[in-house]
Short mmCIF file of C-alpha atoms and ligand atoms in Angstrom, two decimals:
data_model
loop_
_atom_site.label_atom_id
_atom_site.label_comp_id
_atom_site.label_asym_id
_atom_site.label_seq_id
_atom_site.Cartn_x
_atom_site.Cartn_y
_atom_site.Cartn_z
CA UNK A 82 135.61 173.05 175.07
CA UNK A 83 134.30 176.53 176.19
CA UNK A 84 134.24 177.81 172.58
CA UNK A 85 131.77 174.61 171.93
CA UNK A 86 129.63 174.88 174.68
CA UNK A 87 129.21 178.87 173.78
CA UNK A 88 128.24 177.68 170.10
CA UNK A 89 125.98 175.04 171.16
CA UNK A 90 124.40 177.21 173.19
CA UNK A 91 124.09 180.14 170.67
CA UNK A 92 122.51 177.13 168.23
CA UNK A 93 120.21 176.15 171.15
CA UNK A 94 118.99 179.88 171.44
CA UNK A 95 119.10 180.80 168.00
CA UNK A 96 116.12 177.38 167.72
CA UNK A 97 114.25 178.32 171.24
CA UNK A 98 113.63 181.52 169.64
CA UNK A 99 112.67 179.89 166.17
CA UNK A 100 110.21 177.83 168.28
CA UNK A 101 108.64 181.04 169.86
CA UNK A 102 108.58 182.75 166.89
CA UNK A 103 105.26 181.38 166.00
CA UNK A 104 106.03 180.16 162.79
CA UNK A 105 103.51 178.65 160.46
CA UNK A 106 104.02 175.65 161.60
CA UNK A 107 103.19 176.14 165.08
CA UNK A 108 99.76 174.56 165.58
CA UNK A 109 100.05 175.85 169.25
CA UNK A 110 99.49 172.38 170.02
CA UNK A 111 102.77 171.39 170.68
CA UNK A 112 103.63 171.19 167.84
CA UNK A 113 107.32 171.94 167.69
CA UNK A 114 108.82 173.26 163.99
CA UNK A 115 112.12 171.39 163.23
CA UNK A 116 115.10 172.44 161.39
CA UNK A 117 116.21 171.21 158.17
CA UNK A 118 118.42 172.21 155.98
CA UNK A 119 117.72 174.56 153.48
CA UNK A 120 116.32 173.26 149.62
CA UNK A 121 114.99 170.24 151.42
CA UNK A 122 111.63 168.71 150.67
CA UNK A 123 111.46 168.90 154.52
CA UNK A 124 112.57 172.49 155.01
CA UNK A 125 109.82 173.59 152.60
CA UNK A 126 106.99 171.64 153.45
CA UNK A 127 107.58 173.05 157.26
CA UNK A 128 107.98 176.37 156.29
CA UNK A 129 104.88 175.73 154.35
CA UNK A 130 103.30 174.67 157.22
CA UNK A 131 101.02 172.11 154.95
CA UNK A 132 101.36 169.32 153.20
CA UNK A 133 99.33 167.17 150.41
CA UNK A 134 99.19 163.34 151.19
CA UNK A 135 98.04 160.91 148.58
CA UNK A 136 95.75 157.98 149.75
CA UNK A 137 92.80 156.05 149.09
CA UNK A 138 89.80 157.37 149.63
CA UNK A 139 87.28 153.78 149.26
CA UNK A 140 89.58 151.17 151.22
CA UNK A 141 88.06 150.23 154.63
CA UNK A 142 90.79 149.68 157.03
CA UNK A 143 93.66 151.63 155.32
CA UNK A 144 92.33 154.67 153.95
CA UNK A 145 88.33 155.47 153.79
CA UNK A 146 85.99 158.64 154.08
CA UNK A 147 83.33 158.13 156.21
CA UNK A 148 80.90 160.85 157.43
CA UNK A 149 83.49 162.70 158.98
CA UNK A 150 84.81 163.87 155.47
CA UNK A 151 88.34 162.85 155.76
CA UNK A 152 90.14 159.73 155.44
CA UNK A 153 90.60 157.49 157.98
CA UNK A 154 92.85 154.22 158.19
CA UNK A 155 96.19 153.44 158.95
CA UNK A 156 97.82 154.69 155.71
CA UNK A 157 96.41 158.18 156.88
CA UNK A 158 97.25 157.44 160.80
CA UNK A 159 101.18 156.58 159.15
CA UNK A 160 100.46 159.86 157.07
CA UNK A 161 99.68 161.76 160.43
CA UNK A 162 102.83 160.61 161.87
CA UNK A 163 105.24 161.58 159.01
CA UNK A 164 103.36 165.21 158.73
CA UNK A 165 103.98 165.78 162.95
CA UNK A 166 107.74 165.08 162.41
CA UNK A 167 107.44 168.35 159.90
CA UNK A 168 105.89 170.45 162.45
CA UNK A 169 102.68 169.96 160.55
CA UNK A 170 99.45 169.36 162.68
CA UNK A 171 96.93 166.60 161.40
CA UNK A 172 94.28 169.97 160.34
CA UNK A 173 96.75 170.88 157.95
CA UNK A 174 97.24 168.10 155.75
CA UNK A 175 95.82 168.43 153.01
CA UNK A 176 93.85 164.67 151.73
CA UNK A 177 94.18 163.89 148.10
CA UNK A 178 92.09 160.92 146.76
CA UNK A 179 95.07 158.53 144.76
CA UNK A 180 93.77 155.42 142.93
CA UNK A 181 96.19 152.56 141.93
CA UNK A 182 96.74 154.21 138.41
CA UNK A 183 97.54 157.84 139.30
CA UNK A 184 99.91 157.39 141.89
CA UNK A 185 103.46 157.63 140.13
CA UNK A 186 101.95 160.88 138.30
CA UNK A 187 100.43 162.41 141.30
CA UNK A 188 103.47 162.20 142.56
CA UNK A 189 105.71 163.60 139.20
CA UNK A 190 104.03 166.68 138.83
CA UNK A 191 103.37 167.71 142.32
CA UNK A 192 99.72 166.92 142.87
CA UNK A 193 100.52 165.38 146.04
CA UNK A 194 103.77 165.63 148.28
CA UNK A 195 103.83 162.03 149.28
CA UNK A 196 101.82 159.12 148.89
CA UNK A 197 100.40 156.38 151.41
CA UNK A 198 98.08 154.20 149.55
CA UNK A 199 98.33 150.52 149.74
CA UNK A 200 101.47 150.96 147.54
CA UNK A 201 103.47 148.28 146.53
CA UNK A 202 106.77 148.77 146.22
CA UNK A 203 108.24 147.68 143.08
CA UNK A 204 111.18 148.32 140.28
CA UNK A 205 108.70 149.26 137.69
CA UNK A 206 107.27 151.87 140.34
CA UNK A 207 110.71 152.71 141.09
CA UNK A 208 111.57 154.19 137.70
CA UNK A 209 109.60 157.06 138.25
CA UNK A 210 109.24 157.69 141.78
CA UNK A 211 111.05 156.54 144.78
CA UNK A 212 110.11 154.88 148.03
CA UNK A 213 110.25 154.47 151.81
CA UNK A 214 109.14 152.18 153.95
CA UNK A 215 108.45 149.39 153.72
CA UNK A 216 106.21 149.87 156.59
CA UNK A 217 103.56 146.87 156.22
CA UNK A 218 103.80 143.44 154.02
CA UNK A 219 100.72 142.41 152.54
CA UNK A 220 100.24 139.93 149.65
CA UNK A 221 97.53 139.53 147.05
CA UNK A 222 94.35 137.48 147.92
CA UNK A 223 90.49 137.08 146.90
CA UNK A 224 87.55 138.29 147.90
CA UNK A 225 84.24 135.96 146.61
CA UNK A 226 80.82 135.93 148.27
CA UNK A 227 80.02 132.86 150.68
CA UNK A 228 78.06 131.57 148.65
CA UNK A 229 81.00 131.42 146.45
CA UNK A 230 79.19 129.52 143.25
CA UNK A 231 82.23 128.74 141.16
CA UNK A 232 83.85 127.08 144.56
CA UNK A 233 87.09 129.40 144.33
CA UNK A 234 90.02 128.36 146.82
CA UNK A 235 93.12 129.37 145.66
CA UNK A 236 94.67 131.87 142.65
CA UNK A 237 94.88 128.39 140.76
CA UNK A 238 91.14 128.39 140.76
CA UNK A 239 90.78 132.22 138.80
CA UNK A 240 92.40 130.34 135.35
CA UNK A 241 89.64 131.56 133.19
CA UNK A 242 87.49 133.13 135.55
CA UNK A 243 86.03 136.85 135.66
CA UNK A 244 87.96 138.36 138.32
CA UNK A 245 87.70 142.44 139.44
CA UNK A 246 90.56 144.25 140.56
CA UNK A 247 91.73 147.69 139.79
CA UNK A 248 93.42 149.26 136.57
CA UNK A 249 97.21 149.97 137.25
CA UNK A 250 97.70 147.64 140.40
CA UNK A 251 100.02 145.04 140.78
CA UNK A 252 96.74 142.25 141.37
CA UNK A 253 95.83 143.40 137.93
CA UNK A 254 99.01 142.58 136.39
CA UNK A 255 99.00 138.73 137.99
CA UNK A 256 95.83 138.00 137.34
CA UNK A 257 96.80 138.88 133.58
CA UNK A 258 99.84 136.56 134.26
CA UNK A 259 97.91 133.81 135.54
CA UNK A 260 95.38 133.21 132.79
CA UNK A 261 92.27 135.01 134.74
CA UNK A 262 89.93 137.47 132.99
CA UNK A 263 90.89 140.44 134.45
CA UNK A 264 87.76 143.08 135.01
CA UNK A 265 89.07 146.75 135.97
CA UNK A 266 87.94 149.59 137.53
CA UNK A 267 89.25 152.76 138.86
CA UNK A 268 88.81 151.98 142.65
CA UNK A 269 87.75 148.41 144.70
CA UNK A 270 84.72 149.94 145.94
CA UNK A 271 83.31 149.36 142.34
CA UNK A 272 84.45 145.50 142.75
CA UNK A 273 81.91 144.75 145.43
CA UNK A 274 78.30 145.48 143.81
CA UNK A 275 79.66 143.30 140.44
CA UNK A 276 80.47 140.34 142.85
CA UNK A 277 77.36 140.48 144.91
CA UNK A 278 75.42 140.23 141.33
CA UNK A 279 77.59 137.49 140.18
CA UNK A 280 79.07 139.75 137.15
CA UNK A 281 82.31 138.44 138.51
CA UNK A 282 83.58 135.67 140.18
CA UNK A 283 85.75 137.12 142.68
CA UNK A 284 87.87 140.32 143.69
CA UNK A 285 91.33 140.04 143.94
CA UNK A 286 93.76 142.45 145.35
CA UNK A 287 96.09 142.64 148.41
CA UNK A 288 94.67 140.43 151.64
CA UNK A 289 94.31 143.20 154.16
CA UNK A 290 92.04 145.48 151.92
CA UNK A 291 89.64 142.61 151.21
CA UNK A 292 89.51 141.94 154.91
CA UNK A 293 88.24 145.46 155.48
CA UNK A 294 85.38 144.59 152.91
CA UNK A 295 83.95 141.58 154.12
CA UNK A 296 84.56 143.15 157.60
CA UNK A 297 81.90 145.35 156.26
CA UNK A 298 79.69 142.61 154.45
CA UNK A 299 78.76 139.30 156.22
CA UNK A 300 77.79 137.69 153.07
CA UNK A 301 81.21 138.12 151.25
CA UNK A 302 84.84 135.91 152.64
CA UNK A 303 88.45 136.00 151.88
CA UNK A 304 89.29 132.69 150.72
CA UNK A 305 92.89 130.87 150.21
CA UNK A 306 96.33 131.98 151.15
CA UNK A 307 98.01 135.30 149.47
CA UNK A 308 99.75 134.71 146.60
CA UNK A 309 102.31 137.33 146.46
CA UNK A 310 104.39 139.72 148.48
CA UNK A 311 103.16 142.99 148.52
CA UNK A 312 105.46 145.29 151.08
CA UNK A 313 103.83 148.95 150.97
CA UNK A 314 106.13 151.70 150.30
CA UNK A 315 105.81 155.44 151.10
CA UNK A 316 106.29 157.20 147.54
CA UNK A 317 108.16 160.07 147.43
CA UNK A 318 109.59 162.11 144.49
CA UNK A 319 112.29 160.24 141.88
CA UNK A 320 115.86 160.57 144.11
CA UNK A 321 114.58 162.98 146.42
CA UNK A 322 117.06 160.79 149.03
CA UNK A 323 117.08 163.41 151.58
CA UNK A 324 113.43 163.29 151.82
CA UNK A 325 113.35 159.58 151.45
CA UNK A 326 115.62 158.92 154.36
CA UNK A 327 113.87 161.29 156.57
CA UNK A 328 110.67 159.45 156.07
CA UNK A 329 112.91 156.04 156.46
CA UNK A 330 114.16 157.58 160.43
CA UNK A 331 110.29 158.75 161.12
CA UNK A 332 109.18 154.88 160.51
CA UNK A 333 112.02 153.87 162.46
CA UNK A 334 111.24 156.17 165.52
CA UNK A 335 107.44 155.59 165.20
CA UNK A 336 108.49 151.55 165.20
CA UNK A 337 110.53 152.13 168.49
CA UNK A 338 108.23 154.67 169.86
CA UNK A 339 105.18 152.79 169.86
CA UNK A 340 103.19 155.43 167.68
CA UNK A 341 103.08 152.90 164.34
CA UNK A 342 101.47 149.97 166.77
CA UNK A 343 98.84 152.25 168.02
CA UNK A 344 98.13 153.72 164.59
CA UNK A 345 97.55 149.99 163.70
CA UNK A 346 95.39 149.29 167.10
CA UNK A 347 93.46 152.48 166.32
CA UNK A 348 92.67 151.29 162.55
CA UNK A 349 93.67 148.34 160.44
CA UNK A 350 94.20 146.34 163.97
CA UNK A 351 90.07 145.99 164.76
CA UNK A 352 90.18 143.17 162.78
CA UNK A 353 93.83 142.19 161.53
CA UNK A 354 96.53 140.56 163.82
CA UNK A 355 99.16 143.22 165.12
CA UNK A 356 102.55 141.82 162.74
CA UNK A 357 105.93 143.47 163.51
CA UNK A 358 107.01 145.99 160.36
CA UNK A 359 109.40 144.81 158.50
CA UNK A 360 112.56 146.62 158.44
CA UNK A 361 112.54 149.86 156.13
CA UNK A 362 114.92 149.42 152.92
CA UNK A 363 117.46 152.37 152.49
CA UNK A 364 118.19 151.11 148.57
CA UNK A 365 120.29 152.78 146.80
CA UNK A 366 119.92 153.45 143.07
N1 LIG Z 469 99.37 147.00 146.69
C1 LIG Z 469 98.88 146.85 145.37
C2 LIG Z 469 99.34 147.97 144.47
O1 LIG Z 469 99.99 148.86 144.89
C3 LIG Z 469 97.38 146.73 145.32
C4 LIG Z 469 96.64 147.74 146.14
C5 LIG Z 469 96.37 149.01 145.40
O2 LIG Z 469 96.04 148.96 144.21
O3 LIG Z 469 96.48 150.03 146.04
O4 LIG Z 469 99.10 147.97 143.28
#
């Protein structure tokens, strides 16, 4: 018993005087640096001290830059949270714009660490990068102006009609599957001006990011119910587990903690209902 309290004690000493060693990623905030083994993903990005998060950069709600030059939302408030478990303070994340199609490959050859962009989990996806969470459930919807002149209601009514959405997402994909005319570009920012003109007859793409549009725009609405099931994931690198599962017990603790309800209050929640998450998947492939 002695011989373990003396050892817990020298580990306890040995980490107070890791802690005020200053190390890089001690924001003197607070901000305490936490141990992890060695190789990790974890260990480096905290001896780093920084750390490169992939989101979107145009999507009201869940990831936007305003005028304050960096991203705001609740994919970056849930990309806040993950970086403070790491010892790394919210000035040293470094914001990298991901659109639907670059996400996988951002994440392959290192452009970004981790990515929190309205991504849907999937086993396509899954091939070439892995993922946490999830941490939200969304589902596809549409977006049309109130005026709404081809009178669309549901995804039965896009069956030959022009619809926008965004190259490599999964609304892209269904609305090839269900007969509409898909019309792609890089980001959903690009949707909006085509729709207001009547180049297209509609948006579609997950419910909670057209929200955040016509919370912008009084003259456009989400119509219908959504259409798919959408849970966002948190990519990380192809079988980096260890990494993986640390990001799976930060959700968990920011679930229990309270921190994931006020990043939604803070953001996404000013004009979406507050839903429970859903409980994070540990898969194993
Ligand atoms: N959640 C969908 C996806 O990951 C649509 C939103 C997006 O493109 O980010 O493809």
């Amino acid at each position: 018993m002695k011989k373990g309290t003396l050892a817990f004690g020298a580990i306890a000493l040995a980490s107070a005087l890791v802690i005020s060693g200053c190390s890089a990623a001690d924001d003197g905030n607070g901000t305490e640096t936490p141990q992890f083994e060695e190789g990790t993903t974890m260990a480096k990005l905290a001896e780093q001290g920084s750390i490169k998060i992939g989101t979107k950069f145009d999507q009201p709600l869940f990831g936007e830059v305003g005028p304050s030059g960096t991203p705001e939302g609740f994919d970056v408030e849930i990309g806040k949270l993950i970086a403070k478990e790491l010892g790394i303070s919210a000035d040293k994340i470094q914001w990298v714009e991901t659109v639907s199609a670059n996400r996988e490959t951002f994440i392959q050859n290192g452009t970004t660490d981790i990515v929190i962009a309205t991504y849907t989990i999937n086993d396509k996806r899954k091939e070439s990068i892995s993922f946490a969470g999830p941490y939200y459930l969304a589902g596809q919807s549409i977006l049309t102006t109130k005026e709404n002149p081809a009178g669309i209601q549901s995804d039965a009514d896009l069956v030959g009609k022009q619809v926008c959405s965004v190259d490599g997402s999964t609304p892209a994909a269904k609305l090839a599957e269900i007969g509409a005319i898909p019309v792609l570009f890089k980001t959903y920012a690009e949707c909006i001006d085509p729709l207001k003109l009547g180049q297209v007859d509609a948006v579609s793409t997950d419910n909670v990011i057209l929200a955040g549009f016509a919370a912008k725009d009084d003259t456009l609405q989400v119509v219908g119910t959504p259409f798919t099931d959408e849970p966002y994931g948190i990519g990380v690198g192809h079988d980096d587990d260890a990494f993986r599962s640390f990001v799976n017990d930060v959700l968990e603790k920011i679930y229990a903690n309270g921190d994931y309800r006020a990043a939604w209050d803070a953001t996404a929640g000013k004009v979406l209902p507050y839903v429970n998450p859903p409980a994070v998947n540990r898969y194993s492939n």
